[in-house]
Short mmCIF file of C-alpha atoms in Angstrom, two decimals:
data_model
loop_
_atom_site.label_atom_id
_atom_site.label_comp_id
_atom_site.label_asym_id
_atom_site.label_seq_id
_atom_site.Cartn_x
_atom_site.Cartn_y
_atom_site.Cartn_z
CA MET A 1 -14.87 0.74 -23.28
CA LEU A 2 -14.29 -1.32 -20.18
CA LEU A 3 -17.32 -3.35 -21.17
CA LEU A 4 -15.83 -3.94 -24.61
CA ILE A 5 -12.54 -5.09 -23.19
CA CYS A 6 -14.39 -7.46 -20.92
CA LEU A 7 -16.61 -8.78 -23.68
CA LEU A 8 -13.89 -9.43 -26.25
CA PRO A 9 -12.08 -12.31 -24.62
CA THR A 10 -15.16 -14.16 -23.36
CA GLY A 11 -15.11 -16.58 -26.27
CA ALA A 12 -11.56 -17.56 -25.52
CA ALA A 13 -12.11 -17.28 -21.78
CA VAL A 14 -14.20 -20.42 -21.54
CA ALA A 15 -11.22 -22.30 -22.90
CA ALA A 16 -8.82 -20.20 -20.82
CA SER A 17 -10.53 -21.16 -17.59
CA GLN A 18 -9.71 -24.75 -18.39
CA ILE A 19 -6.01 -23.88 -18.63
CA ASP A 20 -5.70 -23.31 -14.88
CA THR A 21 -3.76 -26.38 -13.88
CA PHE A 22 -5.15 -27.27 -10.50
CA ALA A 23 -4.91 -30.67 -8.90
CA PHE A 24 -7.89 -32.02 -7.00
CA ALA A 25 -8.08 -34.80 -4.44
CA ASP A 26 -11.25 -36.24 -5.98
CA GLU A 27 -13.91 -35.56 -8.53
CA MET A 28 -16.30 -34.25 -5.88
CA GLN A 29 -13.83 -31.52 -4.89
CA GLU A 30 -13.30 -30.50 -8.49
CA ARG A 31 -17.04 -30.36 -9.08
CA ARG A 32 -17.48 -28.10 -6.06
CA TYR A 33 -14.67 -25.82 -7.27
CA ARG A 34 -16.19 -25.58 -10.76
CA ALA A 35 -19.66 -24.88 -9.36
CA LEU A 36 -18.32 -22.13 -7.12
CA ILE A 37 -16.39 -20.29 -9.83
CA GLU A 38 -19.53 -20.46 -11.98
CA GLU A 39 -21.49 -18.94 -9.14
CA PHE A 40 -19.49 -15.74 -8.48
CA ARG A 41 -19.43 -12.61 -10.57
CA CYS A 42 -16.07 -11.20 -11.64
CA PRO A 43 -15.72 -7.84 -9.85
CA LYS A 44 -13.97 -6.23 -12.80
CA CYS A 45 -16.21 -7.19 -15.69
CA LEU A 46 -19.82 -6.15 -15.59
CA ASN A 47 -21.43 -9.47 -16.33
CA THR A 48 -19.04 -12.37 -16.44
CA ASN A 49 -18.57 -15.01 -13.80
CA LEU A 50 -15.23 -16.03 -12.35
CA ALA A 51 -15.10 -19.12 -14.54
CA GLY A 52 -15.60 -17.19 -17.76
CA SER A 53 -13.39 -14.16 -17.18
CA ASP A 54 -9.82 -13.61 -18.22
CA ALA A 55 -9.41 -10.52 -16.04
CA PRO A 56 -6.39 -10.80 -13.71
CA ILE A 57 -8.62 -10.37 -10.66
CA ALA A 58 -10.78 -13.29 -11.81
CA GLN A 59 -7.68 -15.47 -12.16
CA ASP A 60 -6.62 -14.45 -8.66
CA LEU A 61 -10.04 -15.14 -7.21
CA ARG A 62 -10.14 -18.56 -8.87
CA LYS A 63 -6.86 -19.29 -7.06
CA VAL A 64 -8.44 -18.09 -3.82
CA VAL A 65 -11.48 -20.33 -4.33
CA TYR A 66 -9.14 -23.24 -5.09
CA ARG A 67 -7.12 -22.52 -1.94
CA LEU A 68 -10.23 -22.32 0.23
CA VAL A 69 -11.80 -25.47 -1.20
CA VAL A 70 -8.76 -27.71 -1.64
CA THR A 71 -6.03 -26.50 0.72
CA GLU A 72 -8.16 -25.24 3.58
CA GLY A 73 -11.12 -27.58 3.10
CA LYS A 74 -13.77 -24.88 3.56
CA ARG A 75 -17.44 -25.58 2.99
CA ASP A 76 -19.25 -23.88 0.08
CA GLN A 77 -21.01 -21.43 2.38
CA GLU A 78 -17.71 -20.43 3.99
CA VAL A 79 -16.29 -19.66 0.55
CA ARG A 80 -19.34 -17.51 -0.24
CA ASP A 81 -19.01 -15.65 3.07
CA TYR A 82 -15.29 -15.08 2.46
CA LEU A 83 -15.81 -13.47 -0.94
CA GLN A 84 -18.86 -11.53 0.16
CA ALA A 85 -17.01 -10.06 3.14
CA ARG A 86 -14.35 -8.66 0.79
CA TYR A 87 -16.18 -7.84 -2.43
CA GLY A 88 -19.72 -7.28 -1.16
CA ASP A 89 -23.05 -8.44 -2.53
CA PHE A 90 -21.83 -7.52 -6.02
CA VAL A 91 -20.03 -10.85 -6.48
CA LEU A 92 -23.17 -12.83 -5.68
CA TYR A 93 -25.49 -13.41 -8.61
CA ASP A 94 -28.18 -14.20 -6.06
CA PRO A 95 -28.62 -10.95 -4.10
CA PRO A 96 -29.76 -11.26 -0.48
CA PHE A 97 -33.00 -9.68 0.71
CA ASN A 98 -32.00 -6.60 2.71
CA ALA A 99 -32.67 -2.89 3.16
CA GLN A 100 -30.90 -2.10 -0.12
CA THR A 101 -32.41 -4.80 -2.29
CA TRP A 102 -35.97 -5.31 -1.05
CA TYR A 103 -37.54 -3.55 -4.04
CA ILE A 104 -35.74 -5.82 -6.52
CA TRP A 105 -37.57 -8.74 -4.92
CA LEU A 106 -40.90 -7.01 -4.36
CA VAL A 107 -41.42 -5.17 -7.66
CA PRO A 108 -42.15 -8.33 -9.72
CA ILE A 109 -44.61 -9.57 -7.08
CA GLY A 110 -46.24 -6.13 -7.00
CA LEU A 111 -46.51 -6.01 -10.78
CA GLY A 112 -48.01 -9.52 -10.79
CA LEU A 113 -50.65 -8.48 -8.26
CA LEU A 114 -51.37 -5.35 -10.26
CA ALA A 115 -51.83 -7.45 -13.39
CA VAL A 116 -54.30 -9.74 -11.61
CA ILE A 117 -56.28 -6.75 -10.29
CA VAL A 118 -56.43 -5.12 -13.73
CA LEU A 119 -57.45 -8.41 -15.35
CA LEU A 120 -60.23 -9.02 -12.80
CA ARG A 121 -61.55 -5.51 -13.24
CA LEU A 122 -61.50 -5.82 -17.03
CA LEU A 123 -63.39 -9.13 -16.89
CA ARG A 124 -65.99 -7.79 -14.47
CA GLY A 125 -66.29 -4.61 -16.51
CA ALA A 126 -66.92 -6.55 -19.73
CA ARG A 127 -69.65 -8.66 -18.11
CA GLY A 128 -71.25 -5.62 -16.48
CA GLU A 129 -71.51 -3.68 -19.73
CA ALA A 130 -73.24 -6.53 -21.54
CA THR A 131 -76.24 -6.47 -19.19
CA ALA A 132 -76.31 -2.76 -18.60
CA LEU A 133 -78.46 -1.64 -21.54
CA ASP A 134 -81.29 0.67 -20.59
CA ALA A 135 -84.82 0.28 -22.02
CA GLN A 136 -84.20 2.55 -24.97
CA GLN A 137 -81.02 0.69 -25.95
CA GLN A 138 -82.84 -2.64 -25.63
CA ALA A 139 -85.52 -1.42 -28.01
CA ARG A 140 -82.91 -0.25 -30.50
CA LEU A 141 -81.14 -3.60 -30.23
CA GLN A 142 -84.36 -5.50 -30.97
CA GLU A 143 -84.98 -3.23 -33.93
CA ILE A 144 -81.54 -3.96 -35.42
CA VAL A 145 -81.80 -7.70 -34.81
CA GLY A 146 -85.26 -7.66 -36.34
CA GLU A 147 -84.07 -5.78 -39.43
CA THR A 148 -81.20 -8.18 -39.94
CA ARG A 149 -83.43 -11.21 -39.63
CA SER A 150 -85.97 -9.97 -42.13
CA SER A 151 -83.29 -8.98 -44.64
CA GLU A 152 -81.64 -12.37 -44.23
CA ALA A 153 -84.98 -14.01 -44.81
CA SER A 154 -85.61 -12.07 -48.00
CA LEU A 155 -82.06 -12.83 -49.19
CA SER A 156 -82.50 -16.57 -48.74
CA GLN A 157 -85.86 -16.39 -50.54
CA SER A 158 -84.28 -14.75 -53.56
CA ALA A 159 -81.49 -17.30 -53.43
CA ASP A 160 -84.07 -20.11 -53.58
CA ARG A 161 -85.65 -18.68 -56.71
CA THR A 162 -82.44 -18.75 -58.80
CA MET B 1 -64.67 1.48 -15.41
CA SER B 2 -63.99 5.18 -15.18
CA ARG B 3 -62.18 7.12 -17.83
CA ALA B 4 -59.31 8.02 -15.50
CA SER B 5 -58.47 4.37 -14.85
CA LEU B 6 -57.74 3.97 -18.56
CA TYR B 7 -54.54 5.87 -17.85
CA ILE B 8 -53.31 3.31 -15.31
CA PRO B 9 -51.38 1.22 -17.89
CA LEU B 10 -49.71 4.37 -19.20
CA GLY B 11 -48.82 5.34 -15.64
CA VAL B 12 -47.34 1.92 -14.91
CA PHE B 13 -45.42 2.04 -18.18
CA MET B 14 -43.98 5.46 -17.29
CA LEU B 15 -43.04 4.13 -13.85
CA ILE B 16 -41.13 1.23 -15.41
CA LEU B 17 -39.41 3.63 -17.81
CA GLY B 18 -38.50 5.84 -14.85
CA LEU B 19 -37.06 2.90 -12.88
CA GLY B 20 -35.07 1.86 -15.92
CA TYR B 21 -33.75 5.35 -16.43
CA VAL B 22 -32.63 5.68 -12.82
CA GLY B 23 -31.27 2.12 -12.70
CA PHE B 24 -29.20 2.36 -15.84
CA ASP B 25 -28.08 5.91 -15.21
CA LEU B 26 -26.79 5.55 -11.66
CA GLY B 27 -23.39 6.84 -12.75
CA ALA B 28 -20.38 4.75 -11.91
CA ARG B 29 -21.77 1.30 -12.57
CA ASN B 30 -18.29 -0.17 -12.75
CA GLU B 31 -17.53 1.07 -9.23
CA LEU B 32 -18.29 -1.49 -6.60
CA PRO B 33 -19.43 -0.08 -3.29
CA SER B 34 -16.76 -1.27 -0.91
CA ALA B 35 -17.78 -3.99 1.49
CA LEU B 36 -15.30 -2.46 3.94
CA ILE B 37 -16.87 0.97 4.46
CA ASP B 38 -17.29 1.63 8.21
CA LYS B 39 -15.63 -1.70 8.91
CA PRO B 40 -12.15 -2.37 10.31
CA PHE B 41 -9.33 -2.53 7.80
CA PRO B 42 -8.43 -6.23 7.44
CA GLU B 43 -5.64 -7.89 9.37
CA PHE B 44 -2.53 -8.37 7.25
CA GLN B 45 1.18 -9.09 7.26
CA ALA B 46 3.18 -7.55 4.44
CA ARG B 47 6.83 -6.85 3.69
CA LEU B 48 8.10 -3.35 3.13
CA LEU B 49 9.27 -2.75 -0.42
CA ASN B 50 12.43 -0.97 0.69
CA GLU B 51 13.22 -3.11 3.75
CA PRO B 52 12.10 -6.65 2.86
CA GLU B 53 13.20 -7.91 6.27
CA ARG B 54 10.55 -5.72 7.97
CA THR B 55 6.87 -6.57 7.94
CA LEU B 56 3.95 -4.32 8.70
CA SER B 57 0.59 -5.33 10.11
CA ARG B 58 -2.72 -3.65 10.84
CA GLU B 59 -1.46 -2.47 14.25
CA ASN B 60 1.07 -0.20 12.50
CA LEU B 61 -1.80 1.73 10.89
CA LEU B 62 -3.59 2.51 14.15
CA GLY B 63 -3.41 5.73 16.15
CA ARG B 64 -3.50 8.21 13.28
CA PRO B 65 -5.63 8.64 10.17
CA THR B 66 -4.01 6.85 7.25
CA LEU B 67 -4.42 6.96 3.49
CA VAL B 68 -3.83 3.56 1.87
CA ASN B 69 -3.15 3.83 -1.85
CA VAL B 70 -3.04 0.74 -4.08
CA TRP B 71 -0.77 1.30 -7.08
CA ALA B 72 1.45 -0.43 -9.63
CA THR B 73 3.88 0.55 -12.33
CA TRP B 74 1.72 -1.23 -14.95
CA CYS B 75 -1.16 1.10 -14.18
CA PRO B 76 -1.19 4.34 -16.19
CA THR B 77 -3.88 5.93 -14.00
CA CYS B 78 -1.55 5.51 -11.03
CA LEU B 79 0.95 7.73 -12.78
CA SER B 80 -1.69 10.35 -13.51
CA GLU B 81 -2.75 10.54 -9.86
CA HIS B 82 0.83 10.59 -8.64
CA GLU B 83 1.14 14.39 -8.72
CA GLN B 84 -1.94 14.74 -6.52
CA LEU B 85 -0.57 12.23 -4.01
CA MET B 86 2.72 14.15 -3.91
CA GLN B 87 0.76 17.31 -3.12
CA ILE B 88 -1.23 15.60 -0.37
CA ALA B 89 1.99 14.25 1.12
CA ALA B 90 3.60 17.69 1.05
CA SER B 91 0.68 19.71 2.38
CA THR B 92 -0.91 17.46 5.02
CA ASP B 93 0.47 15.33 7.81
CA VAL B 94 -1.60 12.25 6.94
CA VAL B 95 0.26 8.95 6.87
CA ILE B 96 0.27 7.58 3.33
CA VAL B 97 0.81 3.86 2.86
CA GLY B 98 1.35 2.54 -0.65
CA VAL B 99 0.37 -0.99 -1.57
CA ASN B 100 2.49 -2.01 -4.54
CA TYR B 101 -0.04 -4.35 -6.10
CA LYS B 102 0.94 -7.28 -8.37
CA ASP B 103 4.12 -5.54 -9.42
CA ARG B 104 7.86 -6.21 -9.62
CA PRO B 105 9.81 -4.68 -6.72
CA ASP B 106 12.69 -3.52 -8.94
CA LYS B 107 10.30 -1.71 -11.26
CA ALA B 108 8.45 -0.19 -8.32
CA LYS B 109 11.65 1.17 -6.76
CA GLN B 110 12.75 2.64 -10.05
CA TRP B 111 9.32 4.26 -10.52
CA LEU B 112 9.46 5.90 -7.08
CA ALA B 113 12.99 7.14 -7.73
CA GLN B 114 11.90 8.64 -11.03
CA TYR B 115 8.60 10.26 -10.06
CA GLY B 116 9.06 10.87 -6.33
CA ASN B 117 7.86 8.98 -3.28
CA PRO B 118 4.74 10.30 -1.51
CA TYR B 119 4.51 7.23 0.75
CA ASP B 120 5.60 6.87 4.36
CA TRP B 121 5.62 3.11 3.79
CA VAL B 122 5.29 1.00 0.68
CA LEU B 123 4.04 -2.57 1.13
CA ASP B 124 5.16 -5.25 -1.28
CA ASP B 125 2.04 -7.09 -2.47
CA ARG B 126 3.46 -8.76 -5.55
CA ASP B 127 1.03 -11.71 -5.42
CA GLY B 128 -2.00 -9.48 -4.78
CA LEU B 129 -3.09 -11.34 -1.62
CA LEU B 130 -3.31 -8.19 0.51
CA GLY B 131 -5.30 -6.69 -2.34
CA ILE B 132 -7.84 -9.52 -2.11
CA GLU B 133 -8.15 -9.03 1.66
CA MET B 134 -8.94 -5.37 0.91
CA GLY B 135 -11.43 -6.20 -1.85
CA VAL B 136 -9.23 -4.57 -4.49
CA TYR B 137 -10.10 -5.43 -8.09
CA GLY B 138 -7.89 -3.02 -9.97
CA ALA B 139 -5.53 -0.14 -9.48
CA PRO B 140 -5.55 2.57 -8.36
CA GLU B 141 -7.77 2.25 -5.33
CA THR B 142 -7.49 4.42 -2.25
CA PHE B 143 -8.79 3.85 1.29
CA LEU B 144 -9.01 6.43 4.06
CA LEU B 145 -8.76 4.99 7.57
CA ASN B 146 -9.50 6.78 10.81
CA ALA B 147 -7.25 6.50 13.88
CA GLN B 148 -9.17 3.39 15.01
CA GLY B 149 -8.31 1.63 11.77
CA ASP B 150 -11.83 1.71 10.27
CA VAL B 151 -12.31 2.42 6.58
CA VAL B 152 -14.23 5.69 6.29
CA TYR B 153 -13.91 6.23 2.53
CA LYS B 154 -12.85 4.34 -0.56
CA ARG B 155 -12.08 5.65 -4.02
CA VAL B 156 -11.87 3.35 -7.05
CA GLY B 157 -9.94 5.25 -9.70
CA ASP B 158 -7.58 8.18 -9.61
CA ILE B 159 -7.25 10.82 -6.91
CA ASN B 160 -7.69 13.93 -9.03
CA PRO B 161 -8.09 17.58 -7.96
CA ARG B 162 -11.88 17.23 -7.93
CA ILE B 163 -11.83 14.10 -5.74
CA TRP B 164 -9.34 15.78 -3.45
CA ARG B 165 -11.47 18.92 -3.12
CA ASP B 166 -14.92 17.28 -2.85
CA GLU B 167 -14.24 13.94 -1.19
CA LEU B 168 -10.90 13.77 0.57
CA ALA B 169 -10.25 17.27 1.93
CA PRO B 170 -13.59 17.49 3.82
CA ARG B 171 -12.95 14.07 5.39
CA PHE B 172 -9.38 15.06 6.27
CA ARG B 173 -10.84 18.06 8.09
CA GLN B 174 -13.37 15.84 9.87
CA LEU B 175 -10.62 13.49 11.01
CA GLY B 176 -8.59 16.44 12.26
CA ILE B 177 -5.67 15.98 9.89
CA ALA B 178 -3.50 19.10 9.83
CA MET B 179 -3.42 20.76 6.40
CA THR B 180 -1.69 23.89 5.19
CA VAL B 181 -4.14 26.66 4.35
CA ASP B 182 -5.26 27.10 0.73
CA ASN B 183 -4.65 23.48 0.11
CA THR B 184 -8.25 22.64 -0.64
CA ASP B 185 -8.16 25.08 -3.54
CA THR B 186 -5.24 23.53 -5.38
CA GLY B 187 -6.17 22.64 -8.87
CA ALA B 188 -9.81 23.66 -8.48
CA ASP B 189 -11.35 23.32 -11.89
#
């Protein structure tokens, strides 16, 4: 339900985020502000960033980002630290590597390695099987190849006659 | 290639399914783990709702365990947890501080007059700035602080009989908050 409520206004929210009437000293400052509100996740909605959310908390946090960037002249990293200290790793779309998140980072690498190992083994296995016929199988193989050749030969002869 | 190793892909597939099941089923996905747990409650300056000339700061919350409850009149869940807060106020000697979050003071006062006031102090946070310091993203939210002013527990959502019995009462006991007997059984479901 919460998800639904969050999802509904997203179409309008892109426009709504433009309604915030903030004044910036220069274009550079405005660009930094816009990049930062794109970067953080709204704590209330499950997967919307601050720029795209209409939730009251997102509006408040946009004001906070504005205050930090414009009024207090903080650097981008200081803004990130400020929000992370209060709302945790959740607001960062780029989770840090720590005791809680290591497996998120390592699982794809592990799966990739596993895929390479499986692929190598399959390739080696395929090559190995091709040469691993015993004497009896070799004889049988020759027999089949021989049969096919002679039947092909007789077929082409009959084709010549017509 | 042995026969058993043919089952490796199936095993990996089941593992991925298992991870997905656990990951998507971890219960309260819309509850953020608080960044403040085991950390000091933030510094703040806030006016009292009933005495706007007085301000409270973090120092006023030190010395005794304190329950900080974020509420608003626009929040229906706050009304539904109100009865439980009244009971906690009546049956324990914990200090309860209300944070009236993004609300109108006149409405808040009327609400407390109508439904009763469980709070020792109510802070006026009409612009929600204290809320942001606390990492609040909705109401109600409740923080339990120890005597040193560290956050030992946070609840996002209502304080209901189950939360009181399973989460709050044991921590109250740990912190040595005096409670009348039987209290932990109230409203057991």
